[in-house]
Tab-separated table of C-alpha atoms in Angstrom:
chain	number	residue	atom	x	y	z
A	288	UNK	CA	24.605	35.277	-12.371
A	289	UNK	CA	23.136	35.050	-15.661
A	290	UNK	CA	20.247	33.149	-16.428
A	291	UNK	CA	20.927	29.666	-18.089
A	292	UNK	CA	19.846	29.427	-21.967
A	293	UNK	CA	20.135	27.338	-24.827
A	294	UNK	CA	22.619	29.432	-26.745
A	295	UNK	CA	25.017	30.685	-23.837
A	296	UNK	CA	28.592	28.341	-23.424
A	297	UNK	CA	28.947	28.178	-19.288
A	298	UNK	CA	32.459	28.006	-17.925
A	299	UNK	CA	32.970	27.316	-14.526
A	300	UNK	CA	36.835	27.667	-12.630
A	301	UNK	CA	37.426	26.174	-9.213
A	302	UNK	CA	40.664	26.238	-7.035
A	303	UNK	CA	42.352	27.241	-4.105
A	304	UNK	CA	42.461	31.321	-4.227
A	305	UNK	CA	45.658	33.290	-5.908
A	306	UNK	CA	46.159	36.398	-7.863
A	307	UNK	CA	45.890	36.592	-11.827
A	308	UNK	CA	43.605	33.615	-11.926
A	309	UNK	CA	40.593	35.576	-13.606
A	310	UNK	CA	43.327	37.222	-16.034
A	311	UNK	CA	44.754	34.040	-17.131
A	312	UNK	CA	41.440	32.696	-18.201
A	313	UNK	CA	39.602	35.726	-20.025
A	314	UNK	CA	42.992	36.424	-21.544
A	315	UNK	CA	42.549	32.800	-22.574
A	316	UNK	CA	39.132	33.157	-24.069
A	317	UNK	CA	39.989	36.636	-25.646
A	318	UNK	CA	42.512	34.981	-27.942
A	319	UNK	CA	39.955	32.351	-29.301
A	320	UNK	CA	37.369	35.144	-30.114
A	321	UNK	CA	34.977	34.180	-27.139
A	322	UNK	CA	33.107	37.035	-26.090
A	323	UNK	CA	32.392	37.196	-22.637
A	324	UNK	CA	28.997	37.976	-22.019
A	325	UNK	CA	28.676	37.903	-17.759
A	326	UNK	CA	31.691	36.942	-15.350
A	327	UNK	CA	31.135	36.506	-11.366
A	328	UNK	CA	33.704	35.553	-9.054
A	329	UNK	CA	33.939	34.660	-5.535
A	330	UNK	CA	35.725	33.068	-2.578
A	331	UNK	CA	34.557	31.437	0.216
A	332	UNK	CA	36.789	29.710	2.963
A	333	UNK	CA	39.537	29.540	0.857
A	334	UNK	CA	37.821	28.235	-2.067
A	335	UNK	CA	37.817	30.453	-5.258
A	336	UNK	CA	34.754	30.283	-8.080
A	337	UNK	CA	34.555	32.104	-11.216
A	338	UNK	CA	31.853	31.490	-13.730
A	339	UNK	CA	31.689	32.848	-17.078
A	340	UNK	CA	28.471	33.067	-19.687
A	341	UNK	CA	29.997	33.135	-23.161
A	342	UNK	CA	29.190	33.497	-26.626
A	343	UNK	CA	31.316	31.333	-28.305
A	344	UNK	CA	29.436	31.492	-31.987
A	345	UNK	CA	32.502	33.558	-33.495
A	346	UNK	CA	35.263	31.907	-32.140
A	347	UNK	CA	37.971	31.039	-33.917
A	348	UNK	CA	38.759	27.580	-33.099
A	349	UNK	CA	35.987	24.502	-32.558
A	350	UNK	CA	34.807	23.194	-29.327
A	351	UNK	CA	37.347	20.505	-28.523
A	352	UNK	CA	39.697	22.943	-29.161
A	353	UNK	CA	38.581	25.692	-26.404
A	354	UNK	CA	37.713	22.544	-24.028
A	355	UNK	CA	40.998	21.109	-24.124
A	356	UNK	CA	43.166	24.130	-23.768
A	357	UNK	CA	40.756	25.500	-21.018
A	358	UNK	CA	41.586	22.218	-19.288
A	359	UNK	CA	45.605	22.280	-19.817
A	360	UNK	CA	45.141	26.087	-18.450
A	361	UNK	CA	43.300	24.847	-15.738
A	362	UNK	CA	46.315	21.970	-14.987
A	363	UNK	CA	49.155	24.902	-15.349
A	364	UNK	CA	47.360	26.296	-12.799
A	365	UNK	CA	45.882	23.870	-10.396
A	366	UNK	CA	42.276	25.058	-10.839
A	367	UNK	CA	39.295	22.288	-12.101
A	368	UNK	CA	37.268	24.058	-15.419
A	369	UNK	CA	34.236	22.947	-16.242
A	370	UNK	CA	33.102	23.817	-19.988
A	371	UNK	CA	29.278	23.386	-21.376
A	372	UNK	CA	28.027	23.942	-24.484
A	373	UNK	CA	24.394	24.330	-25.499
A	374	UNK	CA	24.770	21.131	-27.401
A	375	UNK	CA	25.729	19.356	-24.030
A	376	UNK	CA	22.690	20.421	-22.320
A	377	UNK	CA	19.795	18.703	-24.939
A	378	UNK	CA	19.068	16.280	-22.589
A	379	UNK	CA	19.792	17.615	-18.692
A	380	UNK	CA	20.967	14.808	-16.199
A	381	UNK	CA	19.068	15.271	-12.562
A	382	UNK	CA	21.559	13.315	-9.554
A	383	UNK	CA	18.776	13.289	-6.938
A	384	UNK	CA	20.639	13.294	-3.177
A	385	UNK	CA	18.606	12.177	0.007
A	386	UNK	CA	18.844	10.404	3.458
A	387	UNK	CA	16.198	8.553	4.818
A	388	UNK	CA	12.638	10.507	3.784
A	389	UNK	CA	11.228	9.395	0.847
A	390	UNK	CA	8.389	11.648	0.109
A	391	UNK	CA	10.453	14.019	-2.201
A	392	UNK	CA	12.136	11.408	-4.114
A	393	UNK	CA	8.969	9.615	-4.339
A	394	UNK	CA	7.360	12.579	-5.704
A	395	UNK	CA	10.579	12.906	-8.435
A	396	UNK	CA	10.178	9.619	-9.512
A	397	UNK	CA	6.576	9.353	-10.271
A	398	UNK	CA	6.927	13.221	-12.373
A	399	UNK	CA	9.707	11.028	-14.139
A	400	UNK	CA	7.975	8.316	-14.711
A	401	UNK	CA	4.665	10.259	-16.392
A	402	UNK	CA	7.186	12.293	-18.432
A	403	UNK	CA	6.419	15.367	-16.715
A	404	UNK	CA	10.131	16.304	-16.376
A	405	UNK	CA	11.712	16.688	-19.661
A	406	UNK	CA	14.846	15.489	-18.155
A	407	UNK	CA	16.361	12.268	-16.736
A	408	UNK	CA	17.269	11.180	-12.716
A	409	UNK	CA	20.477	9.314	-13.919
A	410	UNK	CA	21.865	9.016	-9.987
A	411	UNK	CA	20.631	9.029	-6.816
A	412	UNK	CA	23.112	9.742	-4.025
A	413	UNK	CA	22.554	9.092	-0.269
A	414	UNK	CA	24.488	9.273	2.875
A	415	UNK	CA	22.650	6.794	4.221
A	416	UNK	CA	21.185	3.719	2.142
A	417	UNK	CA	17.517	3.434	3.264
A	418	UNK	CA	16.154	4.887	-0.476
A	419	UNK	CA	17.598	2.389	-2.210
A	420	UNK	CA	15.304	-0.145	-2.818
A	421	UNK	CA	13.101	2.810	-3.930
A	422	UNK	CA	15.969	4.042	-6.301
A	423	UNK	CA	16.402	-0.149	-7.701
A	424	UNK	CA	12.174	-0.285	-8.373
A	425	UNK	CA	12.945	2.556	-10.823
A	426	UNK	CA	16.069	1.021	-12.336
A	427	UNK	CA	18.062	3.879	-10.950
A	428	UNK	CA	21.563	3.501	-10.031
A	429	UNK	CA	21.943	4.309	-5.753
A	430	UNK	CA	25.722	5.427	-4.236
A	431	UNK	CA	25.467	5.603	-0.318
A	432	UNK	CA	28.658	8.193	0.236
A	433	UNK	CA	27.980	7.962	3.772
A	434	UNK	CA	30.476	6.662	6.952
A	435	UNK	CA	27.941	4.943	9.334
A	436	UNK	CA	27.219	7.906	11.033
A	437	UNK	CA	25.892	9.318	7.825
A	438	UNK	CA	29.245	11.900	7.261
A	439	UNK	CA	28.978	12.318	3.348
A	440	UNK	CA	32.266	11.774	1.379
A	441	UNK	CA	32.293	14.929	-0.638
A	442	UNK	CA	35.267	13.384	-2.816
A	443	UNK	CA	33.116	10.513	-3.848
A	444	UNK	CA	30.077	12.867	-4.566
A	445	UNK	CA	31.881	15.525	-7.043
A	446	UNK	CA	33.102	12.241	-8.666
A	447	UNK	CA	30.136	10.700	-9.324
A	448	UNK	CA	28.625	13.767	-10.256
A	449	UNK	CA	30.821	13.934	-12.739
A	450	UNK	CA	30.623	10.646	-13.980
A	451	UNK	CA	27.006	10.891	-14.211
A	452	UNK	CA	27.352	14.239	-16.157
A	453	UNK	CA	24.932	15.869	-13.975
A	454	UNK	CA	23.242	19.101	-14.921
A	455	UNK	CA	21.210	19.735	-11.428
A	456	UNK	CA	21.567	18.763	-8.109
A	457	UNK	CA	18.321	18.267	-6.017
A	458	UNK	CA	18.078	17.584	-2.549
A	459	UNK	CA	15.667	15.380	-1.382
A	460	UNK	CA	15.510	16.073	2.087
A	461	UNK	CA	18.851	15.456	1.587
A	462	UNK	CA	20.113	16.114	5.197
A	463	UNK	CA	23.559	17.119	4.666
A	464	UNK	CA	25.275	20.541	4.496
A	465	UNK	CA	27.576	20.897	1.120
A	466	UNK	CA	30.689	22.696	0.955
A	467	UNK	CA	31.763	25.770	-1.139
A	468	UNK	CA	33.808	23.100	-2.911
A	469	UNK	CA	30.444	21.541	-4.197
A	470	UNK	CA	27.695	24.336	-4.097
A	471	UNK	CA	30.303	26.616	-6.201
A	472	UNK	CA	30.462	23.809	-9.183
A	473	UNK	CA	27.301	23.510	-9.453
A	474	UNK	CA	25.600	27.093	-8.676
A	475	UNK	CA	22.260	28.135	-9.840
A	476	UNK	CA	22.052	24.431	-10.311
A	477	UNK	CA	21.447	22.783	-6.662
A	478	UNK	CA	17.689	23.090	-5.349
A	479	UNK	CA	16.597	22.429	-2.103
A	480	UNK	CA	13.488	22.415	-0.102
A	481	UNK	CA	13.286	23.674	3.540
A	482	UNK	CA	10.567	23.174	6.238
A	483	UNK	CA	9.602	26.887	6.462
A	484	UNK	CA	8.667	29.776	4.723
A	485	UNK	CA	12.198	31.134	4.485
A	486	UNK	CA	13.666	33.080	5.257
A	487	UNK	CA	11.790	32.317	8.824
A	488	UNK	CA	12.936	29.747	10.650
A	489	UNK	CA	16.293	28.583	8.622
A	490	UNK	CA	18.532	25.404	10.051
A	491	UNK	CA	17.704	22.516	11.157
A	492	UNK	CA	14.124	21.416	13.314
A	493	UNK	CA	12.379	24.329	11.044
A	494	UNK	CA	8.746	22.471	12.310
A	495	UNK	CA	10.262	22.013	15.344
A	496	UNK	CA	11.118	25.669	15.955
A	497	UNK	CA	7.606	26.792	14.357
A	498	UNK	CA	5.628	24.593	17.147
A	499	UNK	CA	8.007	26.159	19.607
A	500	UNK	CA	7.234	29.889	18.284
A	501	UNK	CA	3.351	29.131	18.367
A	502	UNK	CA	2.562	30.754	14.442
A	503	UNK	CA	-0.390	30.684	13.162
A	504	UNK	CA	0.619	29.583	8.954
A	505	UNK	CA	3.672	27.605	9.127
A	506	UNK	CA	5.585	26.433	5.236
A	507	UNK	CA	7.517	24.922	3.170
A	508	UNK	CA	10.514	26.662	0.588
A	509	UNK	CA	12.007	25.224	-2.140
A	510	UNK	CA	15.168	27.479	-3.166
A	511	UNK	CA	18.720	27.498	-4.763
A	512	UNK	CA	21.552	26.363	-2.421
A	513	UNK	CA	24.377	29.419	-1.556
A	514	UNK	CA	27.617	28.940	0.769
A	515	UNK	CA	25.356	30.607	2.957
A	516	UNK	CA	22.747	28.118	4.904
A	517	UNK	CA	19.228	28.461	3.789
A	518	UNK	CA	19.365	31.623	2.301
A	519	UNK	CA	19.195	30.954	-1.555
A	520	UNK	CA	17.043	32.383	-3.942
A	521	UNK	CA	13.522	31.034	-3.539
A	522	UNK	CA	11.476	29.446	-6.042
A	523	UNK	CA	8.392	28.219	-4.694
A	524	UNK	CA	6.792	28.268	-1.830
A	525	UNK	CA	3.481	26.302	0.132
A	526	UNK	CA	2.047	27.404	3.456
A	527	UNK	CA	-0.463	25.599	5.174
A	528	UNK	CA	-2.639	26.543	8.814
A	529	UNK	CA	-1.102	25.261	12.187
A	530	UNK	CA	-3.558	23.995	14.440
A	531	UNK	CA	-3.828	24.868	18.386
A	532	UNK	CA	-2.760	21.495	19.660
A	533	UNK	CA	0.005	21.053	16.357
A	534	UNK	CA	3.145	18.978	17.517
A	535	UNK	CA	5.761	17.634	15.613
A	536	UNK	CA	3.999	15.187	14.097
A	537	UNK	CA	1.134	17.293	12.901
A	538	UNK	CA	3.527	19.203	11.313
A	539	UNK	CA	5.425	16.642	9.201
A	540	UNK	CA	2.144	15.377	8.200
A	541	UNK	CA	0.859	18.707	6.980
A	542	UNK	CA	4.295	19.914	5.439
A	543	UNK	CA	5.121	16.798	4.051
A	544	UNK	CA	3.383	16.429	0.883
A	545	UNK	CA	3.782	20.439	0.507
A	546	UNK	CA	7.314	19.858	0.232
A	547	UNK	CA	6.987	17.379	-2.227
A	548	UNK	CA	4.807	19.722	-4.437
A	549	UNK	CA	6.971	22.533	-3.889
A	550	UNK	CA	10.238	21.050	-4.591
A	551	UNK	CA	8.651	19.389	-7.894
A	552	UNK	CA	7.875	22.458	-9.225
A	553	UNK	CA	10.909	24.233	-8.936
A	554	UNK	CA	12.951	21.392	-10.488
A	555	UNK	CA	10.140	22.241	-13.459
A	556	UNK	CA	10.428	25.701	-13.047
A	557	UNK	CA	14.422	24.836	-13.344
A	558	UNK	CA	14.535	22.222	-16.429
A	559	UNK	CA	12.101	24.271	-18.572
A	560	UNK	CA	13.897	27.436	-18.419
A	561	UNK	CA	11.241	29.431	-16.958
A	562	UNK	CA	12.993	30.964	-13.747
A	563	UNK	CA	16.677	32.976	-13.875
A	564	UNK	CA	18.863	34.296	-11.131
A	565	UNK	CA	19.622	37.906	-10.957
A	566	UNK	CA	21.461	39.763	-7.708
A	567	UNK	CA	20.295	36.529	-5.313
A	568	UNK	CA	16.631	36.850	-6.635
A	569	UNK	CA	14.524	34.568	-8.616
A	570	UNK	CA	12.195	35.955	-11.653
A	571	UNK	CA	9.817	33.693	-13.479
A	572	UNK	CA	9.381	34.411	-17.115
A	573	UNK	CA	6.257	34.644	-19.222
A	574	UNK	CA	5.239	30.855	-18.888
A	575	UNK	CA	5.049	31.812	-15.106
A	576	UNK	CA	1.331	31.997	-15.136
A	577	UNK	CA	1.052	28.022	-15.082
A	578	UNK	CA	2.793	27.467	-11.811
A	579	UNK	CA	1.712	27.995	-8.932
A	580	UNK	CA	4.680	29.372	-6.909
A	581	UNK	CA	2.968	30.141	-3.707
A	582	UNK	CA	-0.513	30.161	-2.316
A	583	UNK	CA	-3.473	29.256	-5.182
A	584	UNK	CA	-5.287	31.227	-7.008
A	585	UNK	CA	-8.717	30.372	-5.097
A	586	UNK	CA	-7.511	31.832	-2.065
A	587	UNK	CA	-7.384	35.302	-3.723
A	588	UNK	CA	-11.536	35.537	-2.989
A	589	UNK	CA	-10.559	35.370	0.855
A	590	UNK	CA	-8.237	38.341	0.956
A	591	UNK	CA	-9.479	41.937	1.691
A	592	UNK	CA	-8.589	44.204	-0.669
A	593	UNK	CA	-9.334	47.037	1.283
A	594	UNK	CA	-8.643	49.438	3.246
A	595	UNK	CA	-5.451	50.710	1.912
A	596	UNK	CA	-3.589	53.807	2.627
A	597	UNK	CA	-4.820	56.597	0.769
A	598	UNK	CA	-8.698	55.801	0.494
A	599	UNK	CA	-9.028	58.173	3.397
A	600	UNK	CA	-7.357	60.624	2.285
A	601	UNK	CA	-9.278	60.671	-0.873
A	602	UNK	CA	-12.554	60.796	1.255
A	603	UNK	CA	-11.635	64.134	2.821
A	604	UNK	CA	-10.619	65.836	-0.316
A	605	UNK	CA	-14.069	64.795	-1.681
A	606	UNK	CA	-15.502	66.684	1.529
């Protein structure tokens, strides 16, 4: 998928799969003069996605125009399009999701608060409703879309996604799985952070099954979300040592703030513009040099940098 910038018009079609869906809409978009500048398509249980980058600078009707028919095309057809335009994306709208820890969301709210963000959390969605008096202290509207079981009401979250105009998705700890119906509106744009160094130790208990497996540097990933579980592009990553006698607890207490850290700076990574998608890897662009994506820099003194293969070689021809 193509990365997201400032001057590229994002379409994105959703609906139940059929044949001469992708022709109706480029057709569409060729008669308007809207050049199409990357197109990727895909189904997944039953569920078809197509999003298009375009350049709509020469077309030859205005914005409302294109939105509106793309929507009555959309109707004719029984498929939900989504249209933005750079113009629509000056000032990006986070919905943050969670369950019951608060360390991430914490960790949201105070980069929010210190204007470290360059965006706005205009919704925070749970399937349970133990983060909302943390939500209410920052004057943030909460929505609990879960049964009392914690089930999530996926119908209730893509509308109030919508109604919030949300431009990324980030979960929280959020301890849900989303459907192809959600993850393929908002792709590229959902971030999530995992208990391991993906792609080790994906699913749920990740410290759990670490402990179990006895390692020696245990992690934390924070990554896009994909139909398929825990195996998004990553963005950043932590690690940290696991001691002899680590349980459970340990582990949490060790990978907890790491996840916050991690999960922060991808959202940054995200909202600044510094990291694109391309063939289910991540690429950080030239402001990568202040994050720090993985391990710090000060850890660099501690690793050998030799031997490596060759040196010997090199020895022999000397001889």
């Amino acid at each position: 998928m193509a990365a997201l910038t400032t001057d590229v018009t994002e379409i994105t079609v959703i609906g139940d799969d059929d044949t001469g869906l992708v022709a109706n809409v480029t057709s569409l978009l060729f008669e308007r003069g809207v050049n199409i500048e990357d197109l990727d398509q895909a189904v997944r249980d039953g569920v078809f996605r197509m999003y298009l980058a375009v350049d709509t600078s020469e077309m030859v009707c205005t914005e409302g125009t294109l939105r509106e028919d793309l929507h009555e095309l959309g109707e004719d057809l029984d498929l939900d399009v989504q249209v933005r335009f750079p113009a629509d994306r000056e000032t990006q709208q986070i919905a943050v999701l969670v369950t019951k820890e608060s360390h991430c969301l914490e960790a949201l709210f105070e980069a929010w608060a210190n204007d470290e963000l360059g965006a706005d959390i205009g919704v925070v969605i749970g399937n349970h409703d133990d983060l909302q008096p943390l939500a209410e202290h920052y004057d943030v509207p909460f929505h609990d879309i879960g049964d009392e079981g914690g089930q999530q009401n996926e119908d209730r979250l893509l509308e109030l996604l919508g109604e919030y105009d949300v431009d990324l998705i980030v979960l929280a700890r959020y301890m849900r799985i989303l459907s192809p119906n959600v993850v393929f509106r908002y792709e590229d744009r959902i971030i999530n952070v995992h208990p391991s160094l993906l792609p080790a130790f994906p699913g749920a208990e990740a410290y759990r099954q670490a402990v179990e497996e006895g390692v020696r540097v245990a992690g934390v990933t924070a990554h896009y979300v994909t139909t398929d579980l825990d195996q998004g592009p990553i963005i950043t990553q932590r690690a940290f040592d696991v001691p002899d006698d680590a349980d459970l607890d340990v582990m949490k207490r060790r990978g907890q703030p790491l996840e916050a850290d991690a999960l922060l700076e991808a959202v940054q990574l995200h909202l600044n513009g510094d990291v694109s998608v391309h063939r289910g890897r991540t690429s950080v662009r030239e402001n990568g040099t202040q994050y720090q994506l993985g391990l710090p820099e000060e850890l660099d003194e501690f690793t050998p940098d030799r031997p490596v293969d060759g040196i010997g070689s090199a020895v022999a021809e000397d001889d």
